PDB file of C-alpha atoms (C1' of nucleotides) in Angstrom:
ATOM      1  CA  UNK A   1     293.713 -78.755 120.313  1.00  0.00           C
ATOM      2  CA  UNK A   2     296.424 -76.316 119.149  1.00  0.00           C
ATOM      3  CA  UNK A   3     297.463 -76.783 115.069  1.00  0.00           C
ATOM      4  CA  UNK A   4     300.437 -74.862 113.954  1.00  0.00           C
ATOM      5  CA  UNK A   5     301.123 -74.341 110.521  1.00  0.00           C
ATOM      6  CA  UNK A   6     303.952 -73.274 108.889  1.00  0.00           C
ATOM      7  CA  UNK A   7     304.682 -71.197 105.532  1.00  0.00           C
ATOM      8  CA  UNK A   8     308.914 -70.962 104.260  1.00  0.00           C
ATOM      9  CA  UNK A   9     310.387 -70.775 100.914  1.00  0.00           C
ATOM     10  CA  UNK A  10     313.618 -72.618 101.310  1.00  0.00           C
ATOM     11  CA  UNK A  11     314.846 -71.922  98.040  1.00  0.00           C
ATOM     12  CA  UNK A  12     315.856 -75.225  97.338  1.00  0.00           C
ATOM     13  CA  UNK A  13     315.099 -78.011 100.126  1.00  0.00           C
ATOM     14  CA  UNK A  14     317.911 -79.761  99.161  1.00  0.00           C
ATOM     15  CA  UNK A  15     320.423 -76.702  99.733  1.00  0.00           C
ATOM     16  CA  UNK A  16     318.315 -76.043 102.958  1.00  0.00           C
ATOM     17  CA  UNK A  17     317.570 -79.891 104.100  1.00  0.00           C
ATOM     18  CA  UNK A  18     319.970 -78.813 107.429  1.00  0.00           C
ATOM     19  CA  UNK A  19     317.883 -75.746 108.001  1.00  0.00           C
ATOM     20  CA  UNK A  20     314.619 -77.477 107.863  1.00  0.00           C
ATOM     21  CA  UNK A  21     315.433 -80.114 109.898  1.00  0.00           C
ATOM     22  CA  UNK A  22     316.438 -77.779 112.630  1.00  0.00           C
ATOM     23  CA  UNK A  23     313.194 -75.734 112.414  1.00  0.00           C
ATOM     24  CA  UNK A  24     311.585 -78.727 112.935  1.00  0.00           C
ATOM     25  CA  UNK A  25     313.494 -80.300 115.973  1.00  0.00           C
ATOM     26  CA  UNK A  26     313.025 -76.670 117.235  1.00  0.00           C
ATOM     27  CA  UNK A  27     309.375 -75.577 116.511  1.00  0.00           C
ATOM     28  CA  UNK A  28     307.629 -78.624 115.806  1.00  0.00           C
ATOM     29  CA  UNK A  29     304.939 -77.412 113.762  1.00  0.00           C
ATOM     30  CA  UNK A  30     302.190 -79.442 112.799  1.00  0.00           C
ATOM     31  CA  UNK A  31     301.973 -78.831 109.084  1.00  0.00           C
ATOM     32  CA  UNK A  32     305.058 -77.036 107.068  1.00  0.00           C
ATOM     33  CA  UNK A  33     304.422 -76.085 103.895  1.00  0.00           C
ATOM     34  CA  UNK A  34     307.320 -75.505 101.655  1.00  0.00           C
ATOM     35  CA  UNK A  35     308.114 -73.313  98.548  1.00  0.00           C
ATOM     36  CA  UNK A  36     311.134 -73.138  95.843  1.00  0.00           C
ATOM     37  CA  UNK A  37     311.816 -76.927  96.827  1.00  0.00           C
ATOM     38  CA  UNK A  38     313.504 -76.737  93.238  1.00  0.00           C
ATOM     39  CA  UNK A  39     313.506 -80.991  93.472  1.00  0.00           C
ATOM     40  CA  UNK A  40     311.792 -83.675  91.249  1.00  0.00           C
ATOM     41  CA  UNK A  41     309.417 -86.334  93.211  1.00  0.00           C
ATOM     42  CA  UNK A  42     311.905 -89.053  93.971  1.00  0.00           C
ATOM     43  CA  UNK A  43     315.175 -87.079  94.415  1.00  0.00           C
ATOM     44  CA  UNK A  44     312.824 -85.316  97.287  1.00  0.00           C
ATOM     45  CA  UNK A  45     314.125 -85.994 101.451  1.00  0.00           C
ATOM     46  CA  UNK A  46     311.119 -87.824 102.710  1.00  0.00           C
ATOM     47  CA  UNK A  47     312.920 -89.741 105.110  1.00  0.00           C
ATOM     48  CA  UNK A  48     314.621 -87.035 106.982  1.00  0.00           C
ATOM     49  CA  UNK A  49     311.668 -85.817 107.834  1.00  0.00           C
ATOM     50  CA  UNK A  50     309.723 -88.934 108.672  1.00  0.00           C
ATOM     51  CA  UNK A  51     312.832 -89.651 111.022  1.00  0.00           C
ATOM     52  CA  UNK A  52     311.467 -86.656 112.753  1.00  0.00           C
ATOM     53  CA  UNK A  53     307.569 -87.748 113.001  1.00  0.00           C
ATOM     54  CA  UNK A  54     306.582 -85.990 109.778  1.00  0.00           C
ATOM     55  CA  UNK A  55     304.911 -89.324 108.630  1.00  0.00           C
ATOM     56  CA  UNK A  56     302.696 -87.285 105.826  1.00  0.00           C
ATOM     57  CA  UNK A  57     303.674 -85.490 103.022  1.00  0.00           C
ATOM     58  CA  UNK A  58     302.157 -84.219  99.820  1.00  0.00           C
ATOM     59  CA  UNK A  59     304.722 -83.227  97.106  1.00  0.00           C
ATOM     60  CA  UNK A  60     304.787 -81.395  94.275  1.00  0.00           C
ATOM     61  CA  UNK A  61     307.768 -80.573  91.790  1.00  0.00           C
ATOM     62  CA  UNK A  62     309.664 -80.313  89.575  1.00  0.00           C
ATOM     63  CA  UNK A  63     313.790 -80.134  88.027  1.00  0.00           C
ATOM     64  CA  UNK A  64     315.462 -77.072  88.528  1.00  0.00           C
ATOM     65  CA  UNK A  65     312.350 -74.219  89.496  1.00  0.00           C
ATOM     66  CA  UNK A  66     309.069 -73.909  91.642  1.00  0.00           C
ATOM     67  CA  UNK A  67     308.006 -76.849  93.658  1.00  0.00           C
ATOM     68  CA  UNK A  68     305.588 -77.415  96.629  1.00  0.00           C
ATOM     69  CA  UNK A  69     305.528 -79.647  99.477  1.00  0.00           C
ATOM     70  CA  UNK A  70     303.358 -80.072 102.716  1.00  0.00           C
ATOM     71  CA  UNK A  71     305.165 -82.081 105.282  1.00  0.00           C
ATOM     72  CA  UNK A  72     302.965 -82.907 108.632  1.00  0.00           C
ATOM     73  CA  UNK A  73     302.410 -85.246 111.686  1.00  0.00           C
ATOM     74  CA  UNK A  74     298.363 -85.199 111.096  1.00  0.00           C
ATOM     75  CA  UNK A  75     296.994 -87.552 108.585  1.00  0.00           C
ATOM     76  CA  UNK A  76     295.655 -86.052 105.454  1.00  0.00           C
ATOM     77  CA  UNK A  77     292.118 -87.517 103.682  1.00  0.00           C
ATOM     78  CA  UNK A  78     293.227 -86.088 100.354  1.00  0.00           C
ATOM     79  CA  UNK A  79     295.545 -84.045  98.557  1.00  0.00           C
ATOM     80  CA  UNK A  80     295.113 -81.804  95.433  1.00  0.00           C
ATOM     81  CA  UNK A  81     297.544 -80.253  92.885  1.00  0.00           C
ATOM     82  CA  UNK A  82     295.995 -77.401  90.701  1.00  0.00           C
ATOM     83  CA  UNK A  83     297.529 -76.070  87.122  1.00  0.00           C
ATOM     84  CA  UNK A  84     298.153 -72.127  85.969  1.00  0.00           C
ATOM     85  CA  UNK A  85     297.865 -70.891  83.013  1.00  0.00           C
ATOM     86  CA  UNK A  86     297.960 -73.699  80.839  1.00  0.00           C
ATOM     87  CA  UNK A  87     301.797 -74.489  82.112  1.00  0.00           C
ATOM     88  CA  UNK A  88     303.547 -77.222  83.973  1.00  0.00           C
ATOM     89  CA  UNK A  89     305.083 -75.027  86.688  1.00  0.00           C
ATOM     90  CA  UNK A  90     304.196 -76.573  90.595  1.00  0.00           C
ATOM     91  CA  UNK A  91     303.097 -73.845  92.179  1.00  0.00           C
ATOM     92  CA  UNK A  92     300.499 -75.637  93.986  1.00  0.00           C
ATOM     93  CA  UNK A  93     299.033 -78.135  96.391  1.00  0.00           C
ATOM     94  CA  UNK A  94     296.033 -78.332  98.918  1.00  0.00           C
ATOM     95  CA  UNK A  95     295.687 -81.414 101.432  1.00  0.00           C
ATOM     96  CA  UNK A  96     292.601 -81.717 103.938  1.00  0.00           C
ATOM     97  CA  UNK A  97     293.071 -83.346 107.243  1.00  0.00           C
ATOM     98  CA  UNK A  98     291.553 -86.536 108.086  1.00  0.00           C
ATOM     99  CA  UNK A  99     289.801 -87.785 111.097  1.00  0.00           C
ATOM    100  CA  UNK A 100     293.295 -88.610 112.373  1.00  0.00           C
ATOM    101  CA  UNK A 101     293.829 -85.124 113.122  1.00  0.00           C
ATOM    102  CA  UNK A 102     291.100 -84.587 115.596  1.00  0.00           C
ATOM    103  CA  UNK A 103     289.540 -81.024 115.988  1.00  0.00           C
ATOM    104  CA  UNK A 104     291.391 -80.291 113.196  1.00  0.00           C
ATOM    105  CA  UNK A 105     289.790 -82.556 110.779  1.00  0.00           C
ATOM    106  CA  UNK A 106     288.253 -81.310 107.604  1.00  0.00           C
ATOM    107  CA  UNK A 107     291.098 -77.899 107.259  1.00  0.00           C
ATOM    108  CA  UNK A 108     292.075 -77.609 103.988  1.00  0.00           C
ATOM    109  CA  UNK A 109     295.564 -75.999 103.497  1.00  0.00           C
ATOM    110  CA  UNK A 110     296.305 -74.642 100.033  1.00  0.00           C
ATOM    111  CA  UNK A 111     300.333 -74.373  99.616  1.00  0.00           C
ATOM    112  CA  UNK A 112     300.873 -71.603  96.741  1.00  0.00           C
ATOM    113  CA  UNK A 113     304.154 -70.534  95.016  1.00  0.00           C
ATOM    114  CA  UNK A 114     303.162 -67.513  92.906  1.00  0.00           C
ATOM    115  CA  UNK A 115     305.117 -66.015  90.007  1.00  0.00           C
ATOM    116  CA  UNK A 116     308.031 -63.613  91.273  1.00  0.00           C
ATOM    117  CA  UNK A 117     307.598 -61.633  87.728  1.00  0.00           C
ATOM    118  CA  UNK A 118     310.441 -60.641  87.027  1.00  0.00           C
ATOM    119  CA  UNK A 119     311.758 -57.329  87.275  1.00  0.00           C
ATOM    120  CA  UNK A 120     310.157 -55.078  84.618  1.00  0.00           C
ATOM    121  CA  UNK A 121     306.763 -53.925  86.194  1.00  0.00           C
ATOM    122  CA  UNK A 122     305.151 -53.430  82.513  1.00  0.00           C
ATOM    123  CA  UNK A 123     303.063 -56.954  81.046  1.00  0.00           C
ATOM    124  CA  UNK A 124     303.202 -55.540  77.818  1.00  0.00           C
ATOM    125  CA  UNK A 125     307.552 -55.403  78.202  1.00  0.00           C
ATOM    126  CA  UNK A 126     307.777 -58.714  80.120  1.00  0.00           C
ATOM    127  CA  UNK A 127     306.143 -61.871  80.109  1.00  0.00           C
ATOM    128  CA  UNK A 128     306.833 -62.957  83.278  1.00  0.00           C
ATOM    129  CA  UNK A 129     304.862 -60.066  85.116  1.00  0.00           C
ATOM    130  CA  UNK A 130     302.054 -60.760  82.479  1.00  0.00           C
ATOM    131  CA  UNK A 131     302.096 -64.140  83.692  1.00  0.00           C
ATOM    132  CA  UNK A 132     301.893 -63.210  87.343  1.00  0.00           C
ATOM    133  CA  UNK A 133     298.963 -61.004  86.387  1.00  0.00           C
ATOM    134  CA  UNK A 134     297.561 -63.513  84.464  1.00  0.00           C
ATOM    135  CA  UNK A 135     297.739 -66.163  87.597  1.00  0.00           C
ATOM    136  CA  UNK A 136     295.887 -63.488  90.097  1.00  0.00           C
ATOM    137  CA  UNK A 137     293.654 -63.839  87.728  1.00  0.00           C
ATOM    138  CA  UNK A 138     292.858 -67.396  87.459  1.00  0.00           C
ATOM    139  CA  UNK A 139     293.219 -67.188  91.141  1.00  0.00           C
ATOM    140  CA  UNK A 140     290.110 -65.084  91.285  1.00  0.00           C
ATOM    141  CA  UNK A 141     288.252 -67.258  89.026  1.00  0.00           C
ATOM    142  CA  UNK A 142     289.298 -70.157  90.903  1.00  0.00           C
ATOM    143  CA  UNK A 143     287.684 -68.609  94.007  1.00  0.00           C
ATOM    144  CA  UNK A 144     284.580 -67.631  92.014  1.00  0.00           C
ATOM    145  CA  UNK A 145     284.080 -71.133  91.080  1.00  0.00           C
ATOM    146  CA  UNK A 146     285.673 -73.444  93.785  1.00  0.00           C
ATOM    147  CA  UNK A 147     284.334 -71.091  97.029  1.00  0.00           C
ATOM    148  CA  UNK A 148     287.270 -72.304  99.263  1.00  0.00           C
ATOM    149  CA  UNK A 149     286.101 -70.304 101.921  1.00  0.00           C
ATOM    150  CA  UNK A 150     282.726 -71.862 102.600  1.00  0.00           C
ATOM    151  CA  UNK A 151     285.041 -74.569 104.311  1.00  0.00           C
ATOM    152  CA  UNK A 152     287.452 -74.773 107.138  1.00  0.00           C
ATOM    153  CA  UNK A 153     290.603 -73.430 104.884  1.00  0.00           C
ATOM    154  CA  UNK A 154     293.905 -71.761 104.999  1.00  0.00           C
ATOM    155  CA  UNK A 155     295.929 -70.497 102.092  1.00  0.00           C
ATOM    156  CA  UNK A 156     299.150 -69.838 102.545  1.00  0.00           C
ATOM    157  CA  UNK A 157     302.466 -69.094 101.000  1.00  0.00           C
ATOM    158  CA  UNK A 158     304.904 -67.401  98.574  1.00  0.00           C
ATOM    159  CA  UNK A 159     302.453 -65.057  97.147  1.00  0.00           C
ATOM    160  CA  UNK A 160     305.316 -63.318  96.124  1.00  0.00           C
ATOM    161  CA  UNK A 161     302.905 -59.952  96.444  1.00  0.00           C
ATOM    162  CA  UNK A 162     303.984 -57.242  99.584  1.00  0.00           C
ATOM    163  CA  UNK A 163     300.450 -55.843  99.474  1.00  0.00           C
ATOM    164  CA  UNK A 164     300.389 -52.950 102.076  1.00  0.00           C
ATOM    165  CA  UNK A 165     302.761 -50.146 102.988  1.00  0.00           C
ATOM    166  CA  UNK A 166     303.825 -51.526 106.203  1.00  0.00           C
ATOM    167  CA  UNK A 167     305.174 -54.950 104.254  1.00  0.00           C
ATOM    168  CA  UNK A 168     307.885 -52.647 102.707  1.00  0.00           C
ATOM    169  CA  UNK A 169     310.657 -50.988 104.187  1.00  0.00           C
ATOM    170  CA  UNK A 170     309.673 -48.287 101.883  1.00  0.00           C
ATOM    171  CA  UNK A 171     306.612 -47.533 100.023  1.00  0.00           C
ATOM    172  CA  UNK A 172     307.326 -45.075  97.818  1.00  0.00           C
ATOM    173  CA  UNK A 173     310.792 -46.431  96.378  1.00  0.00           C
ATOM    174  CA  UNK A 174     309.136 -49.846  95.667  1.00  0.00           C
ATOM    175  CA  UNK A 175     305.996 -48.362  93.914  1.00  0.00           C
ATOM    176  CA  UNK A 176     307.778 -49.113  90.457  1.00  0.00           C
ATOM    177  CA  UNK A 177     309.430 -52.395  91.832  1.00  0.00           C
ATOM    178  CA  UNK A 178     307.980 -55.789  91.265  1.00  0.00           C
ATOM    179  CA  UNK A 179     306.445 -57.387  94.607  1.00  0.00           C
ATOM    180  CA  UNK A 180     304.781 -53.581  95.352  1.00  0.00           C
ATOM    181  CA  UNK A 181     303.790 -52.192  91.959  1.00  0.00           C
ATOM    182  CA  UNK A 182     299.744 -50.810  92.281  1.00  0.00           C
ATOM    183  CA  UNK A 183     298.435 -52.730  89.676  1.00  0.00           C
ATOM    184  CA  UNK A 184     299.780 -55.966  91.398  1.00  0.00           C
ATOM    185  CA  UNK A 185     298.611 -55.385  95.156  1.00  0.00           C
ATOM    186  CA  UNK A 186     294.953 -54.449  94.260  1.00  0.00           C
ATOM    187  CA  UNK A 187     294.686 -57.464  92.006  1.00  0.00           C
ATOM    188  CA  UNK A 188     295.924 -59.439  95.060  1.00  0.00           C
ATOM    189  CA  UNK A 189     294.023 -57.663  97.495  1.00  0.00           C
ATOM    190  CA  UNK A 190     290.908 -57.819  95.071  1.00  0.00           C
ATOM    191  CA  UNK A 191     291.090 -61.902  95.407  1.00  0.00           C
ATOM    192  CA  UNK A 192     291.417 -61.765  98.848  1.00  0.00           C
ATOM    193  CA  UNK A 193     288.467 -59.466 100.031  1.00  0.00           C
ATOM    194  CA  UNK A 194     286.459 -61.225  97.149  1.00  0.00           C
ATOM    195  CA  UNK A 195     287.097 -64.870  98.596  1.00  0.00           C
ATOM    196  CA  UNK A 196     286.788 -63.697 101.997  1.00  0.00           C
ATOM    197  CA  UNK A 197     290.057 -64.745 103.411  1.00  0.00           C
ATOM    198  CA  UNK A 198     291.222 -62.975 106.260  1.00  0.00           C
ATOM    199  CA  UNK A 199     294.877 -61.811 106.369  1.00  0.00           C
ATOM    200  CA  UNK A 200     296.078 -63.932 109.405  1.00  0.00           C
ATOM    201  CA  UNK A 201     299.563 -62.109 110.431  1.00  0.00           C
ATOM    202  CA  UNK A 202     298.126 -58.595 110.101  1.00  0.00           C
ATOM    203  CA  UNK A 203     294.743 -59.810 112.355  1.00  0.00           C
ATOM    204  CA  UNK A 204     297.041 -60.374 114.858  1.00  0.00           C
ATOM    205  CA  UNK A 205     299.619 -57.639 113.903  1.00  0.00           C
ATOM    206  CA  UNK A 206     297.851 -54.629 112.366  1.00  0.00           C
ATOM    207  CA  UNK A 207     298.927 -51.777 110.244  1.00  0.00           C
ATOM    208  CA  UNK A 208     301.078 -49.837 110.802  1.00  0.00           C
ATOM    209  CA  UNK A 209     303.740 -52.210 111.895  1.00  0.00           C
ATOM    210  CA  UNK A 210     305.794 -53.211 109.616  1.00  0.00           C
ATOM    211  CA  UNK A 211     306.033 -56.889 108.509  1.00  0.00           C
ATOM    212  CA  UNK A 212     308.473 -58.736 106.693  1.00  0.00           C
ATOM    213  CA  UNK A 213     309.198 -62.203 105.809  1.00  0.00           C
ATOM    214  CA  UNK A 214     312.096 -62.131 103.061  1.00  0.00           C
ATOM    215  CA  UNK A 215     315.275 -60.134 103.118  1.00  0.00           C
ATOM    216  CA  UNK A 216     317.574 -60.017  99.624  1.00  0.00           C
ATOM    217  CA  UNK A 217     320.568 -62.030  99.068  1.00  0.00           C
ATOM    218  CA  UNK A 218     322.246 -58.595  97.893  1.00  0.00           C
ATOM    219  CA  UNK A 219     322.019 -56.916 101.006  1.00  0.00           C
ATOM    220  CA  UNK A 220     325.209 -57.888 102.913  1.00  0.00           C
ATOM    221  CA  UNK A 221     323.920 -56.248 106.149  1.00  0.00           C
ATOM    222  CA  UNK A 222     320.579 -57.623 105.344  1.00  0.00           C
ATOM    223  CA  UNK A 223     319.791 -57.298 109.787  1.00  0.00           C
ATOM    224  CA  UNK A 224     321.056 -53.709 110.007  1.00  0.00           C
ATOM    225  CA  UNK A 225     320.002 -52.500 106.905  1.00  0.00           C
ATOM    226  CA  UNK A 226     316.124 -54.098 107.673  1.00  0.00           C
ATOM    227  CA  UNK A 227     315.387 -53.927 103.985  1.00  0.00           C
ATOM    228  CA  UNK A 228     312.701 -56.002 103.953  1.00  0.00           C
ATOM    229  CA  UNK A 229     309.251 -57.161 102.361  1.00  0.00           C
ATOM    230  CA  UNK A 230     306.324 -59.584 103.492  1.00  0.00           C
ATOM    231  CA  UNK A 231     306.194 -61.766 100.183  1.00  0.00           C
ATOM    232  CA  UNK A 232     304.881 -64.698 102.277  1.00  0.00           C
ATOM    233  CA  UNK A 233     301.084 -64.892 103.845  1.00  0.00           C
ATOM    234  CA  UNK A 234     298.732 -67.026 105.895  1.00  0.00           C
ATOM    235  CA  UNK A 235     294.966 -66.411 105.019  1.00  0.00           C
ATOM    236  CA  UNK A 236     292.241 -68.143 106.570  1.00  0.00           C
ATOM    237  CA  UNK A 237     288.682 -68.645 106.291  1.00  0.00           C
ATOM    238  CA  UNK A 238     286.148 -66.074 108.264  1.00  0.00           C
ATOM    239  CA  UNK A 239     285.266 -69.408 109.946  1.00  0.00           C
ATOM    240  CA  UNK A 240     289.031 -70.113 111.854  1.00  0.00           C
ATOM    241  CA  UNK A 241     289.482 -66.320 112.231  1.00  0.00           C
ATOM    242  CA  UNK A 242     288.619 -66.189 115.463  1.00  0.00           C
ATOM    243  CA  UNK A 243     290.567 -69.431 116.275  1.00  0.00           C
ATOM    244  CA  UNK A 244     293.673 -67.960 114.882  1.00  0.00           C
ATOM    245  CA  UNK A 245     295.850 -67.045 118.877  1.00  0.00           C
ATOM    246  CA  UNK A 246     299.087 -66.270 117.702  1.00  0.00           C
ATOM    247  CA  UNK A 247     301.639 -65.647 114.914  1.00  0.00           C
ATOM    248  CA  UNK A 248     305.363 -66.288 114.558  1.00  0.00           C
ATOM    249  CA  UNK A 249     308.370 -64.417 111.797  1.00  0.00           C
ATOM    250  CA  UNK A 250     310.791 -67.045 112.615  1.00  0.00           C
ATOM    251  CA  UNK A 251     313.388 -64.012 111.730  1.00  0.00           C
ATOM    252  CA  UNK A 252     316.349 -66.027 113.082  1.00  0.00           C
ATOM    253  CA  UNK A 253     316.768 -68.464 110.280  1.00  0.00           C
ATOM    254  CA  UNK A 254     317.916 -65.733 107.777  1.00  0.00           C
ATOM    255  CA  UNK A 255     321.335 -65.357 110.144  1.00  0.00           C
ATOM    256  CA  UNK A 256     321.760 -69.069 109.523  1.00  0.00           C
ATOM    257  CA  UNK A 257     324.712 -70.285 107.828  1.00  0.00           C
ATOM    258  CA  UNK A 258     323.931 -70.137 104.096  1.00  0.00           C
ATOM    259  CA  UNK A 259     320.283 -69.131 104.330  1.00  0.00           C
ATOM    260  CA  UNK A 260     317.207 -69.039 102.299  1.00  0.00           C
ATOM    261  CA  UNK A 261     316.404 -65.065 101.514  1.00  0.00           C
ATOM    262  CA  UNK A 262     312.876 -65.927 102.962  1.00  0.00           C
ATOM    263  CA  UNK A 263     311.585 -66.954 106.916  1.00  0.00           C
ATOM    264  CA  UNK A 264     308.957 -69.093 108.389  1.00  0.00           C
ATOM    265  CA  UNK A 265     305.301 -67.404 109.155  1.00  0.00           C
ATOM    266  CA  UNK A 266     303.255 -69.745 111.278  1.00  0.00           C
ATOM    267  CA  UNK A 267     300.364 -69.297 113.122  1.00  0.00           C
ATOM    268  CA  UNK A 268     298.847 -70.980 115.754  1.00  0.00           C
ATOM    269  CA  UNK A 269     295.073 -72.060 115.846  1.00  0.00           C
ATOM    270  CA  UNK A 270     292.892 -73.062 118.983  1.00  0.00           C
ATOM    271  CA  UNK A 271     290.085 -75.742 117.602  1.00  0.00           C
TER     272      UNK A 271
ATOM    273  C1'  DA B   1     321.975 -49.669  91.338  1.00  0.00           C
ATOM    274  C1'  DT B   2     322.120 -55.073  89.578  1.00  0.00           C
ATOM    275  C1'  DG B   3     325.632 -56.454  94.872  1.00  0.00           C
ATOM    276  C1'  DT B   4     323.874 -63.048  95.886  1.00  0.00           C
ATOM    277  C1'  DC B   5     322.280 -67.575  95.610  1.00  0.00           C
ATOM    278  C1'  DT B   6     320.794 -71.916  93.085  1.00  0.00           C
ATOM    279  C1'  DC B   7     319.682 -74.233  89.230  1.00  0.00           C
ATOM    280  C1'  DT B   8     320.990 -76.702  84.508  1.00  0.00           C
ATOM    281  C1'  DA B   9     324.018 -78.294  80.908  1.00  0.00           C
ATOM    282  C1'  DG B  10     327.813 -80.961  80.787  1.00  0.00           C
ATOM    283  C1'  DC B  11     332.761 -80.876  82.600  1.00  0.00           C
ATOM    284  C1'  DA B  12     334.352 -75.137  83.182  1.00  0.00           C
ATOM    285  C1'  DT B  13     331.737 -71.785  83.308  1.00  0.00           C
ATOM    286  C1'  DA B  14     327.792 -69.082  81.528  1.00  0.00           C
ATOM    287  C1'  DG B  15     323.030 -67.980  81.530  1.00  0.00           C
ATOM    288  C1'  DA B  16     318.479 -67.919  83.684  1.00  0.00           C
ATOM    289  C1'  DG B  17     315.619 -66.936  87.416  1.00  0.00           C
ATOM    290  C1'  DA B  18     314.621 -65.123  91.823  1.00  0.00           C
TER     291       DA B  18
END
DNA sequence: ATGTCTCTAGCATAGAGA
């Protein structure tokens, strides 16, 4: 069987509820995992998107910031939220397929939203890049302790983190600028190679070409211009690399009417 | 360099965050 999933920060899912529902009607993922849904629990649109066969959904947020959700047509065994750094935020949730979803049961999706950080790159000068330090951090000792990739898994997201050259539109004027700074790539890049994920959109579409998933509000002629990053990733584990057959930069949802500043990565697995 | 978008509080608009 073929199992799509899906990473986009809608900023806001109620602002964007049109926007999803079209990627959906169009592209049918499997699993979409959303970030920024910026909407509590029971003001969140579950039944637009069961209308549209997404019967299962695991959510996670919260009034006014953050927020995770996984919507999908497979049947889920459990779901999990985790905590960082001794806040409230939701910038997390993990389901596992169930036997419902054939070949794929047993995948374990983790659905991050990591800490943007502001826009000072200096944790001694602002607390919010100290706290997205501070969250790579307890991501690596999450991995130390929890092993995620000794199963069938996938972590995905808003990692908020363009960790190569080719994810910028330029390297060297975004060395001092949040998303690209040294100090924040290697820590990210650290956790990865530690945990043993493999970088699922650059297996499939190496270095040197460039890769980006979010374009800023403030660039008017956002296309043209091609200012871009790759903020959002899919990982998987060494045991679905080889199962991963394609990737998709759904690119054409940031010339929407009224857009979210980020796109949808998917990518396509063979089990 | 600080342009845009979305949120909350609270009722018009300012401030925070991304």
């Amino acid at each position: 069987m073929k199992l799509v999933v899906t990473s986009w920060n809608v900023n806001s899912i109620r602002m964007r509820l049109d926007h999803v529902t079209r990627f959906l009607t169009d592209q049918r993922p499997d699993v979409l995992c959303l970030q920024e849904t910026k909407c509590p629990d029971d003001r969140f649109p579950s039944a637009a998107f069961k209308a549209l066969g997404y019967h299962h959904m695991a959510i996670n947020g919260q009034k006014g910031y953050h927020g995770v959700a996984v919507l999908s047509r497979l049947p889920f065994t459990s779901t999990n939220v985790m905590g960082f750094c001794d806040k409230n935020d939701s910038r997390h949730i993990a389901v596992t397929l169930g036997t419902g979803a054939k070949a794929a049961a047993g995948v374990t999706i983790h659905n991050f939203y990591v800490p943007a950080g502001g826009d000072i790159p200096d944790p001694a000068l602002n607390p919010r890049f100290a706290h997205k330090l501070a969250f790579l951090d307890e991501l690596m000792q999450w991995q130390d302790r929890a092993k995620p990739t000794a199963s069938p898994s996938i972590l995905l997201g808003d990692l908020n983190i363009a960790p190569y050259e080719a994810d910028v539109w330029n390297h060297k004027a975004l060395l001092n600028v949040v998303s690209h700074t040294p100090i924040e790539t290697a820590r990210l890049e650290e956790f990865r190679q530690t945990s043993g994920f493999v970088d699922a959109i650059r297996q499939l579409r190496p270095i040197p070409e460039k890769v980006f998933t979010w374009w800023s509000y403030r660039s008017p002629d956002w296309a043209a211009a091609d200012k871009g990053r790759r903020l959002d990733h899919v990982w998987v584990a060494p045991a679905l690399a080889s199962s991963v057959t394609d990737s998709s930069i759904s690119r054409e949802t940031r010339g929407w009417e009224r857009p979210s500043d980020h796109v949808p990565v998917s990518i396509t697995l063979d089990l």
